[in-house]
Short mmCIF file of C-alpha atoms and ligand atoms in Angstrom, two decimals:
data_model
loop_
_atom_site.label_atom_id
_atom_site.label_comp_id
_atom_site.label_asym_id
_atom_site.label_seq_id
_atom_site.Cartn_x
_atom_site.Cartn_y
_atom_site.Cartn_z
CA UNK A 1 30.23 14.38 -10.75
CA UNK A 2 28.68 17.02 -8.60
CA UNK A 3 26.90 19.94 -10.19
CA UNK A 4 29.03 23.00 -10.04
CA UNK A 5 28.47 26.56 -10.95
CA UNK A 6 29.40 29.95 -9.63
CA UNK A 7 25.65 30.63 -9.51
CA UNK A 8 25.18 27.87 -6.98
CA UNK A 9 27.82 29.43 -4.76
CA UNK A 10 26.16 32.82 -5.06
CA UNK A 11 22.74 31.47 -4.12
CA UNK A 12 24.25 30.05 -0.93
CA UNK A 13 25.57 33.47 0.11
CA UNK A 14 23.61 35.70 2.45
CA UNK A 15 22.64 38.98 0.80
CA UNK A 16 25.79 39.33 -1.29
CA UNK A 17 26.58 42.72 -2.79
CA UNK A 18 27.35 43.14 -6.50
CA UNK A 19 31.04 43.25 -5.64
CA UNK A 20 30.75 40.05 -3.61
CA UNK A 21 29.15 38.24 -6.53
CA UNK A 22 31.70 39.54 -8.99
CA UNK A 23 34.52 38.46 -6.68
CA UNK A 24 33.24 34.92 -6.26
CA UNK A 25 32.62 34.56 -10.00
CA UNK A 26 36.07 35.80 -10.81
CA UNK A 27 37.70 33.42 -8.34
CA UNK A 28 35.59 30.59 -9.74
CA UNK A 29 36.80 31.18 -13.29
CA UNK A 30 40.37 31.77 -12.20
CA UNK A 31 40.56 28.58 -10.12
CA UNK A 32 38.87 26.45 -12.76
CA UNK A 33 41.37 27.68 -15.33
CA UNK A 34 44.38 27.29 -13.03
CA UNK A 35 43.47 23.69 -12.23
CA UNK A 36 42.30 22.73 -15.73
CA UNK A 37 45.05 20.16 -16.36
CA UNK A 38 45.13 19.03 -12.77
CA UNK A 39 43.48 15.82 -11.61
CA UNK A 40 42.65 14.36 -8.24
CA UNK A 41 43.79 10.87 -7.27
CA UNK A 42 40.29 9.69 -8.12
CA UNK A 43 40.91 10.84 -11.69
CA UNK A 44 38.31 13.58 -11.43
CA UNK A 45 39.14 17.20 -12.25
CA UNK A 46 40.92 18.83 -9.32
CA UNK A 47 38.57 21.79 -9.42
CA UNK A 48 35.91 19.57 -7.84
CA UNK A 49 37.89 19.80 -4.62
CA UNK A 50 38.38 23.56 -4.52
CA UNK A 51 34.77 24.03 -5.50
CA UNK A 52 33.57 21.72 -2.73
CA UNK A 53 35.70 23.60 -0.19
CA UNK A 54 34.23 26.93 -1.28
CA UNK A 55 30.74 25.50 -1.20
CA UNK A 56 31.13 24.33 2.38
CA UNK A 57 32.35 27.82 3.30
CA UNK A 58 29.33 29.37 1.62
CA UNK A 59 27.03 26.94 3.40
CA UNK A 60 28.20 28.02 6.82
CA UNK A 61 27.66 31.65 5.88
CA UNK A 62 31.19 32.83 5.29
CA UNK A 63 31.60 36.01 3.25
CA UNK A 64 32.77 36.53 -0.32
CA UNK A 65 36.45 36.97 0.53
CA UNK A 66 36.61 33.66 2.34
CA UNK A 67 34.64 31.84 -0.36
CA UNK A 68 36.94 33.26 -3.03
CA UNK A 69 39.99 32.23 -1.00
CA UNK A 70 38.44 28.76 -0.68
CA UNK A 71 38.24 28.51 -4.47
CA UNK A 72 41.84 29.65 -4.79
CA UNK A 73 43.31 27.80 -1.82
CA UNK A 74 45.39 25.28 -3.77
CA UNK A 75 46.47 27.46 -6.67
CA UNK A 76 49.79 28.56 -5.16
CA UNK A 77 50.71 25.22 -3.70
CA UNK A 78 49.61 22.85 -6.45
CA UNK A 79 49.58 24.56 -9.82
CA UNK A 80 52.27 27.16 -9.44
CA UNK A 81 50.20 30.34 -9.52
CA UNK A 82 52.45 33.02 -8.05
CA UNK A 83 51.46 35.06 -5.02
CA UNK A 84 51.95 38.10 -7.26
CA UNK A 85 49.24 36.82 -9.63
CA UNK A 86 46.81 36.46 -6.77
CA UNK A 87 47.64 39.89 -5.44
CA UNK A 88 47.22 41.51 -8.84
CA UNK A 89 43.92 39.77 -9.57
CA UNK A 90 42.36 39.69 -6.12
CA UNK A 91 44.22 42.08 -3.84
CA UNK A 92 46.12 41.83 -0.58
CA UNK A 93 43.47 40.39 1.63
CA UNK A 94 42.74 37.35 -0.52
CA UNK A 95 46.44 36.77 -1.01
CA UNK A 96 46.81 36.92 2.76
CA UNK A 97 44.15 34.22 3.17
CA UNK A 98 45.40 31.94 0.37
CA UNK A 99 48.97 32.33 1.54
CA UNK A 100 47.97 31.52 5.10
CA UNK A 101 46.14 28.36 4.02
CA UNK A 102 49.18 27.33 1.96
CA UNK A 103 51.54 27.83 4.92
CA UNK A 104 49.27 25.92 7.22
CA UNK A 105 49.31 23.04 4.78
CA UNK A 106 53.05 22.74 5.24
CA UNK A 107 52.78 21.97 8.94
CA UNK A 108 52.66 18.24 9.29
CA UNK A 109 51.77 16.12 12.25
CA UNK A 110 54.09 13.16 12.38
CA UNK A 111 52.28 11.20 15.03
CA UNK A 112 54.62 12.16 17.84
CA UNK A 113 52.62 12.28 21.02
CA UNK A 114 54.73 14.88 22.74
CA UNK A 115 54.36 17.36 19.90
CA UNK A 116 50.60 17.34 19.68
CA UNK A 117 50.04 20.27 21.97
CA UNK A 118 52.65 22.50 20.46
CA UNK A 119 51.50 21.66 16.98
CA UNK A 120 47.92 22.63 17.77
CA UNK A 121 49.19 25.86 19.18
CA UNK A 122 51.34 26.40 16.15
CA UNK A 123 48.37 25.88 13.88
CA UNK A 124 46.41 28.50 15.70
CA UNK A 125 49.30 30.93 15.88
CA UNK A 126 50.35 30.41 12.26
CA UNK A 127 46.94 31.00 10.89
CA UNK A 128 46.80 34.57 12.27
CA UNK A 129 43.29 35.01 11.06
CA UNK A 130 40.71 32.48 12.07
CA UNK A 131 39.26 32.47 8.55
CA UNK A 132 42.44 30.73 7.44
CA UNK A 133 41.79 27.97 9.95
CA UNK A 134 38.21 27.64 8.80
CA UNK A 135 39.24 27.32 5.14
CA UNK A 136 41.78 24.66 6.13
CA UNK A 137 39.17 22.80 8.16
CA UNK A 138 36.70 22.73 5.26
CA UNK A 139 39.48 21.70 2.88
CA UNK A 140 40.28 18.86 5.27
CA UNK A 141 36.65 17.86 5.59
CA UNK A 142 36.36 17.41 1.83
CA UNK A 143 39.66 15.53 1.67
CA UNK A 144 38.36 13.12 4.28
CA UNK A 145 35.10 12.64 2.44
CA UNK A 146 37.14 11.46 -0.53
CA UNK A 147 39.95 9.73 1.34
CA UNK A 148 39.35 6.29 -0.12
CA UNK A 149 41.27 7.32 -3.25
CA UNK A 150 44.42 8.08 -1.30
CA UNK A 151 47.24 5.57 -0.75
CA UNK A 152 46.78 3.60 2.44
CA UNK A 153 49.76 4.86 4.45
CA UNK A 154 49.00 8.45 3.52
CA UNK A 155 45.36 7.92 4.34
CA UNK A 156 46.21 6.97 7.87
CA UNK A 157 48.51 9.94 8.38
CA UNK A 158 45.85 12.38 7.18
CA UNK A 159 43.18 10.80 9.34
CA UNK A 160 45.40 10.75 12.43
CA UNK A 161 46.37 14.37 11.90
CA UNK A 162 42.69 15.19 11.67
CA UNK A 163 41.91 13.48 14.96
CA UNK A 164 44.83 14.99 16.83
CA UNK A 165 44.97 18.48 15.38
CA UNK A 166 42.01 19.53 13.27
CA UNK A 167 39.09 18.13 15.25
CA UNK A 168 40.26 19.68 18.55
CA UNK A 169 40.65 23.02 16.78
CA UNK A 170 37.15 22.76 15.32
CA UNK A 171 35.97 22.01 18.84
CA UNK A 172 37.81 24.99 20.25
CA UNK A 173 36.21 27.20 17.64
CA UNK A 174 32.84 25.94 18.82
CA UNK A 175 32.13 24.22 15.50
CA UNK A 176 30.49 21.11 16.89
CA UNK A 177 29.11 19.88 13.60
CA UNK A 178 32.52 20.06 11.98
CA UNK A 179 34.26 18.41 14.91
CA UNK A 180 31.91 15.41 14.80
CA UNK A 181 32.21 15.02 11.04
CA UNK A 182 35.99 15.18 11.12
CA UNK A 183 36.18 12.66 13.95
CA UNK A 184 33.78 10.13 12.59
CA UNK A 185 35.29 10.26 9.10
CA UNK A 186 38.81 9.73 10.46
CA UNK A 187 38.08 7.11 13.08
CA UNK A 188 37.71 4.14 10.73
CA UNK A 189 41.02 4.89 9.00
CA UNK A 190 43.09 5.36 12.12
CA UNK A 191 41.67 2.66 14.39
CA UNK A 192 39.88 0.19 12.09
CA UNK A 193 39.47 -2.51 14.74
CA UNK A 194 38.10 -0.24 17.42
CA UNK A 195 35.85 1.32 14.86
CA UNK A 196 34.39 -2.08 14.11
CA UNK A 197 33.94 -2.94 17.79
CA UNK A 198 32.16 0.32 18.49
CA UNK A 199 29.88 0.17 15.48
CA UNK A 200 28.89 -3.40 16.38
CA UNK A 201 28.27 -2.39 19.96
CA UNK A 202 26.09 0.49 18.86
CA UNK A 203 24.28 -1.56 16.22
CA UNK A 204 23.06 -3.88 18.95
CA UNK A 205 21.55 -1.01 20.88
CA UNK A 206 20.49 1.28 18.11
CA UNK A 207 17.03 -0.09 17.43
CA UNK A 208 15.95 0.02 21.02
CA UNK A 209 17.40 3.47 21.49
CA UNK A 210 15.64 4.82 18.46
CA UNK A 211 12.33 3.51 19.69
CA UNK A 212 12.85 5.12 23.08
CA UNK A 213 13.90 8.38 21.44
CA UNK A 214 10.76 8.50 19.29
CA UNK A 215 8.55 7.69 22.21
CA UNK A 216 10.03 10.35 24.48
CA UNK A 217 10.09 12.92 21.71
CA UNK A 218 6.44 12.32 21.02
CA UNK A 219 5.39 12.72 24.65
CA UNK A 220 7.67 15.69 25.16
CA UNK A 221 6.21 17.61 22.23
CA UNK A 222 2.75 17.03 23.59
CA UNK A 223 3.69 18.18 27.09
CA UNK A 224 5.52 21.28 25.87
CA UNK A 225 2.53 22.28 23.76
CA UNK A 226 0.19 21.62 26.67
CA UNK A 227 2.24 23.95 28.84
CA UNK A 228 1.80 26.66 26.23
CA UNK A 229 5.28 26.68 24.73
CA UNK A 230 5.30 27.83 21.12
CA UNK A 231 7.70 27.55 18.21
CA UNK A 232 9.79 24.86 19.82
CA UNK A 233 11.47 22.20 17.86
CA UNK A 234 12.88 18.81 18.82
CA UNK A 235 15.32 16.40 17.25
CA UNK A 236 17.29 13.38 18.36
CA UNK A 237 20.77 12.07 17.82
CA UNK A 238 22.90 9.08 18.67
CA UNK A 239 26.38 9.85 19.89
CA UNK A 240 29.18 9.93 17.30
CA UNK A 241 31.26 6.75 17.11
CA UNK A 242 34.55 8.39 17.87
CA UNK A 243 33.38 10.35 20.86
CA UNK A 244 31.64 7.24 22.18
CA UNK A 245 34.88 5.30 21.83
CA UNK A 246 36.84 7.99 23.67
CA UNK A 247 34.31 8.12 26.44
CA UNK A 248 34.20 4.36 26.79
CA UNK A 249 37.93 4.35 27.34
CA UNK A 250 37.43 6.74 30.25
CA UNK A 251 34.59 4.63 31.68
CA UNK A 252 36.35 1.26 31.96
CA UNK A 253 34.79 0.25 28.63
CA UNK A 254 31.47 -0.09 30.39
CA UNK A 255 28.75 1.17 28.09
CA UNK A 256 26.29 1.18 31.00
CA UNK A 257 28.24 4.06 32.48
CA UNK A 258 27.59 6.29 29.49
CA UNK A 259 24.40 8.25 29.72
CA UNK A 260 24.45 10.44 26.64
CA UNK A 261 24.50 7.89 23.83
CA UNK A 262 20.92 8.75 22.96
CA UNK A 263 19.97 12.40 23.21
CA UNK A 264 17.03 14.61 22.45
CA UNK A 265 17.56 18.22 21.58
CA UNK A 266 14.87 20.72 22.37
CA UNK A 267 15.13 24.19 20.88
CA UNK A 268 12.83 26.77 22.46
CA UNK A 269 12.55 30.48 21.82
CA UNK A 270 13.95 32.02 25.00
CA UNK A 271 16.16 31.27 27.99
CA UNK A 272 13.10 31.48 30.19
CA UNK A 273 11.51 28.74 28.13
CA UNK A 274 14.66 26.62 28.46
CA UNK A 275 14.18 26.47 32.22
CA UNK A 276 10.45 25.92 31.84
CA UNK A 277 11.06 23.06 29.44
CA UNK A 278 13.49 21.53 31.91
CA UNK A 279 10.77 21.59 34.55
CA UNK A 280 8.34 19.97 32.13
CA UNK A 281 10.84 17.20 31.36
CA UNK A 282 11.39 16.51 35.05
CA UNK A 283 7.69 16.45 35.75
CA UNK A 284 7.29 13.73 33.14
CA UNK A 285 10.35 11.54 33.63
CA UNK A 286 12.54 10.86 36.60
CA UNK A 287 15.94 12.51 36.15
CA UNK A 288 19.15 10.77 37.10
CA UNK A 289 20.57 12.48 40.15
CA UNK A 290 23.65 14.61 39.63
CA UNK A 291 23.20 14.82 35.87
CA UNK A 292 21.54 18.20 35.63
CA UNK A 293 23.98 20.60 34.04
CA UNK A 294 23.40 24.27 33.47
CA UNK A 295 25.71 25.29 30.67
CA UNK A 296 23.61 28.41 30.18
CA UNK A 297 24.69 29.90 33.47
CA UNK A 298 28.10 28.25 33.13
CA UNK A 299 29.08 27.98 29.47
CA UNK A 300 31.78 25.51 28.50
CA UNK A 301 35.17 27.01 27.69
CA UNK A 302 34.37 26.93 23.97
CA UNK A 303 31.18 28.90 24.51
CA UNK A 304 28.78 25.97 24.40
CA UNK A 305 25.49 26.76 26.13
CA UNK A 306 22.59 24.44 26.87
CA UNK A 307 20.73 22.80 29.73
CA UNK A 308 21.38 19.09 30.07
CA UNK A 309 19.50 16.53 32.05
CA UNK A 310 19.38 12.77 31.84
CA UNK A 311 16.15 10.85 32.28
CA UNK A 312 14.92 7.32 32.70
CA UNK A 313 12.77 6.80 29.62
CA UNK A 314 10.57 4.18 31.20
CA UNK A 315 11.58 1.16 29.13
CA UNK A 316 14.93 1.00 30.88
CA UNK A 317 16.59 3.36 28.40
CA UNK A 318 18.46 6.40 29.53
CA UNK A 319 18.23 9.53 27.45
CA UNK A 320 19.98 12.83 27.70
CA UNK A 321 17.83 15.88 27.04
CA UNK A 322 19.55 19.05 25.83
CA UNK A 323 17.55 22.26 25.96
CA UNK A 324 18.63 25.49 24.30
CA UNK A 325 17.59 28.55 22.30
CA UNK A 326 18.02 28.83 18.50
CA UNK A 327 21.05 31.10 19.06
CA UNK A 328 22.69 28.54 21.31
CA UNK A 329 21.91 25.85 18.77
CA UNK A 330 23.57 27.81 15.98
CA UNK A 331 26.46 28.54 18.26
CA UNK A 332 26.98 24.91 19.17
CA UNK A 333 27.05 23.79 15.55
CA UNK A 334 28.91 26.63 13.90
CA UNK A 335 30.56 28.56 16.72
CA UNK A 336 32.80 31.26 15.50
CA UNK A 337 31.55 31.09 11.92
CA UNK A 338 28.31 32.73 13.06
CA UNK A 339 30.07 35.87 14.17
CA UNK A 340 32.62 35.94 11.50
CA UNK A 341 30.46 35.92 8.43
CA UNK A 342 28.40 38.76 9.75
CA UNK A 343 31.48 40.79 10.55
CA UNK A 344 33.13 40.06 7.25
CA UNK A 345 30.19 41.26 5.29
CA UNK A 346 29.85 44.39 7.32
CA UNK A 347 33.39 45.51 6.80
CA UNK A 348 34.64 43.76 3.74
CA UNK A 349 37.88 43.16 5.55
CA UNK A 350 39.00 41.33 8.60
CA UNK A 351 42.23 41.34 10.40
CA UNK A 352 43.87 39.34 13.10
CA UNK A 353 42.81 40.22 16.54
CA UNK A 354 39.21 41.12 16.38
CA UNK A 355 38.36 37.76 14.94
CA UNK A 356 39.72 36.10 18.02
CA UNK A 357 37.81 38.42 20.22
CA UNK A 358 34.68 37.35 18.43
CA UNK A 359 35.19 33.81 19.68
CA UNK A 360 32.26 32.68 21.76
CA UNK A 361 32.75 32.06 25.42
CA UNK A 362 35.39 34.68 25.86
CA UNK A 363 34.21 36.87 28.67
CA UNK A 364 32.41 40.06 27.84
CA UNK A 365 30.93 38.76 24.60
CA UNK A 366 27.26 38.47 23.91
CA UNK A 367 26.84 35.23 25.76
CA UNK A 368 23.33 34.97 27.05
CA UNK A 369 23.07 34.25 30.75
CA UNK A 370 19.95 34.17 32.87
CA UNK A 371 20.87 37.61 34.15
CA UNK A 372 20.91 39.32 30.79
CA UNK A 373 17.84 38.00 29.12
CA UNK A 374 15.26 40.51 28.06
CA UNK A 375 13.22 39.71 31.15
CA UNK A 376 14.32 41.00 34.53
CA UNK A 377 16.27 38.46 36.52
CA UNK A 378 13.82 38.62 39.41
CA UNK A 379 11.51 36.49 37.31
CA UNK A 380 13.95 33.64 37.31
CA UNK A 381 12.81 31.10 39.84
CA UNK A 382 14.96 30.30 42.81
CA UNK A 383 15.41 26.67 41.87
CA UNK A 384 17.43 27.80 38.90
CA UNK A 385 19.86 29.46 41.24
CA UNK A 386 20.06 26.18 43.09
CA UNK A 387 20.94 24.31 39.95
CA UNK A 388 23.57 26.91 39.31
CA UNK A 389 25.10 26.21 42.70
CA UNK A 390 24.84 22.46 42.32
CA UNK A 391 26.57 22.92 39.02
CA UNK A 392 29.78 23.92 40.76
CA UNK A 393 30.13 20.53 42.33
CA UNK A 394 29.22 18.82 39.09
CA UNK A 395 31.88 20.82 37.32
CA UNK A 396 34.45 19.75 39.82
CA UNK A 397 33.43 16.12 39.37
CA UNK A 398 35.50 13.54 37.65
CA UNK A 399 33.67 13.65 34.41
CA UNK A 400 34.29 17.30 33.87
CA UNK A 401 37.97 16.83 34.58
CA UNK A 402 38.02 14.05 32.01
CA UNK A 403 36.55 16.39 29.49
CA UNK A 404 39.12 19.00 30.27
CA UNK A 405 42.01 16.62 29.92
CA UNK A 406 40.77 15.64 26.53
CA UNK A 407 40.93 19.20 25.31
CA UNK A 408 44.20 20.99 25.34
CA UNK A 409 42.61 24.30 24.56
CA UNK A 410 40.32 24.29 27.51
CA UNK A 411 43.07 24.44 30.07
CA UNK A 412 45.18 26.96 28.27
CA UNK A 413 44.29 30.52 27.39
CA UNK A 414 45.57 32.30 24.32
CA UNK A 415 46.18 35.99 24.76
CA UNK A 416 47.95 38.57 22.65
CA UNK A 417 50.67 41.15 23.03
CA UNK A 418 49.72 44.56 21.62
CA UNK A 419 51.74 43.58 18.53
CA UNK A 420 49.62 40.49 18.02
CA UNK A 421 52.00 37.78 19.20
CA UNK A 422 50.20 34.83 20.68
CA UNK A 423 51.09 33.88 24.24
CA UNK A 424 49.60 30.76 25.71
CA UNK A 425 49.23 30.46 29.46
CA UNK A 426 47.57 28.10 31.90
CA UNK A 427 43.93 28.89 32.54
CA UNK A 428 43.34 31.56 35.26
CA UNK A 429 46.69 33.19 34.55
CA UNK A 430 47.05 36.85 35.50
CA UNK A 431 48.92 39.82 34.03
CA UNK A 432 51.76 38.83 36.38
CA UNK A 433 52.13 35.52 34.53
CA UNK A 434 51.89 37.30 31.22
CA UNK A 435 54.63 39.76 32.14
CA UNK A 436 57.03 37.05 33.28
CA UNK A 437 56.32 34.94 30.22
CA UNK A 438 57.36 37.85 28.01
CA UNK A 439 60.56 38.52 29.93
CA UNK A 440 61.74 38.25 33.53
CA UNK A 441 62.78 41.93 33.48
CA UNK A 442 59.31 42.98 32.47
CA UNK A 443 57.90 40.83 35.24
CA UNK A 444 60.27 42.19 37.85
CA UNK A 445 59.39 45.81 37.05
CA UNK A 446 55.72 45.35 36.38
CA UNK A 447 53.72 48.37 37.55
CA UNK A 448 50.35 47.93 35.91
CA UNK A 449 48.43 46.16 33.18
CA UNK A 450 45.84 46.96 30.58
CA UNK A 451 43.53 44.33 29.13
CA UNK A 452 41.84 45.31 25.89
CA UNK A 453 42.81 48.90 26.52
CA UNK A 454 41.48 49.13 30.07
CA UNK A 455 43.52 49.28 33.24
CA UNK A 456 42.98 46.15 35.32
CA UNK A 457 44.18 44.87 38.67
CA UNK A 458 47.04 42.39 38.70
CA UNK A 459 44.84 39.54 39.90
CA UNK A 460 42.63 39.74 36.81
CA UNK A 461 42.13 36.35 35.19
CA UNK A 462 43.06 36.55 31.54
CA UNK A 463 40.64 35.24 28.97
CA UNK A 464 41.12 33.95 25.48
CA UNK A 465 41.59 36.71 22.97
CA UNK A 466 42.53 39.37 25.52
CA UNK A 467 45.11 41.86 24.37
CA UNK A 468 47.41 42.44 27.30
CA UNK A 469 49.65 45.44 27.67
CA UNK A 470 52.16 45.61 30.51
CA UNK A 471 53.41 48.82 32.07
CA UNK A 472 56.73 48.84 33.86
CA UNK A 473 58.56 51.19 36.19
CA UNK A 474 62.27 50.92 36.87
CA UNK A 475 61.69 51.37 40.60
CA UNK A 476 59.02 48.67 40.87
CA UNK A 477 59.70 45.38 42.59
CA UNK A 478 57.77 42.16 43.01
CA UNK A 479 55.63 41.94 46.12
CA UNK A 480 54.38 39.03 48.18
CA UNK A 481 50.87 39.62 46.85
CA UNK A 482 52.06 38.76 43.35
CA UNK A 483 52.72 35.21 44.42
CA UNK A 484 49.01 34.76 44.97
CA UNK A 485 48.26 36.09 41.50
CA UNK A 486 50.80 33.86 39.74
CA UNK A 487 49.83 30.59 38.09
CA UNK A 488 52.94 29.80 36.10
CA UNK A 489 55.99 28.32 37.75
CA UNK A 490 58.22 30.74 35.87
CA UNK A 491 56.50 33.73 37.48
CA UNK A 492 56.47 32.13 40.92
CA UNK A 493 60.11 31.28 40.71
CA UNK A 494 61.17 34.78 39.75
CA UNK A 495 58.99 36.42 42.39
CA UNK A 496 60.26 34.13 45.13
CA UNK A 497 63.75 34.82 44.00
CA UNK A 498 63.24 38.60 44.00
CA UNK A 499 61.72 38.39 47.48
CA UNK A 500 64.69 36.38 48.65
CA UNK A 501 62.48 33.42 49.54
CA UNK A 502 64.35 30.75 47.65
CA UNK A 503 67.23 31.19 45.31
CA UNK A 504 66.88 30.07 41.72
CA UNK A 505 68.84 26.88 41.50
CA UNK A 506 70.94 26.96 38.40
CA UNK A 507 71.92 23.63 36.97
MN1 MN B 1 42.94 21.53 -0.71
#
């Protein structure tokens, strides 16, 4: 049995206040007592599970409220503590979190392909506050770690639900570490045969790859130091089994077509150094053409930033090199949790919308780009600009499309009405699409739009987390221009109809 104590939780917290410590200790005692006669399927005390969930939350830097809610997350559902009890003991906010986690637990994925997308959306919309999602994700992670005690049919359902719903959400939240753990833990339960095939396939290659990785890492460190780079740090990884399996399926099951099975990660102190390190890598090893990707200038939809290149290691191995700053590294592993914990501590509260706006990759946020580093952009060499341009064609390439298809969230945007309702639209949608999605009357009389409180033009591309407010005028009518701004078929149809272009065919 794992060591547990409220002290351990407290030591994991970042600069907790007295109130924070008291809150976590109180929740600890309360949850332990509530679950005292409650056992897990393994026969162990149930509290082990709620404790483990809270510990994972503390480890990723979540604040006291979230950790306390993690300790309490199964008290309403499993041992009949009333919401009133939670409110009285811990207040509205913690009740809000625990209640949200409980509700989320009631949504079940039944393995129906056509419902996957709407269920993911429902998860996001139901959770209201992204902390609820994060508690659920950590709860799920611990359940998967102990899944062998669960009945076989149930095991498979939980693992499949994780692959289809939870892992994509973790990905969308930029929590790369969590996504990989959830996937690799579930894979063996859902697709045991494929799991075996892939692990055998990888086993054959692993030794050679590890040797190549060590060799390249060694040389790279030397070359970086020689070039005067300081405080860098390198590590290597072999691709997760599940993501390798998915990628193989897209590459005609030809492992020779997959170039990122072995990867080296280089963390350097500044964006400038990222580009310098890339040059150093290319001076040492021949890069594969068309594999240089600048996700610093062009972050992925979930906010991921890094430079990627793929090199011939010399012994016939192919290795992907990923170069990034410590901030980007943190971002790629923990995504939204980085912003959240900070915010939560600062305000001791946290409500719906702002948490979504904190999501990385969403427009105006603090994403670092070459242009906004501390150094003036004139110091950025021209060849970087060239990569940036080349990137466009890479992004339009087949591989990128494959990646997009695999991720529902990356071709939809989630925006909000001023009341906080979630509206999901195709990517690049405009306020015109938003207006028609709310109601055709609102669309037809649209006169202006505000995004996050600022007036914007009607061709503005909406971004995740935007709060969109539509202004209407009775006298306003759709114009031809609107057709160019519309992405959704519903908007196009109504505009065409209003312009008398084609009648709406009623069936
Ligand atoms: Mn649980």
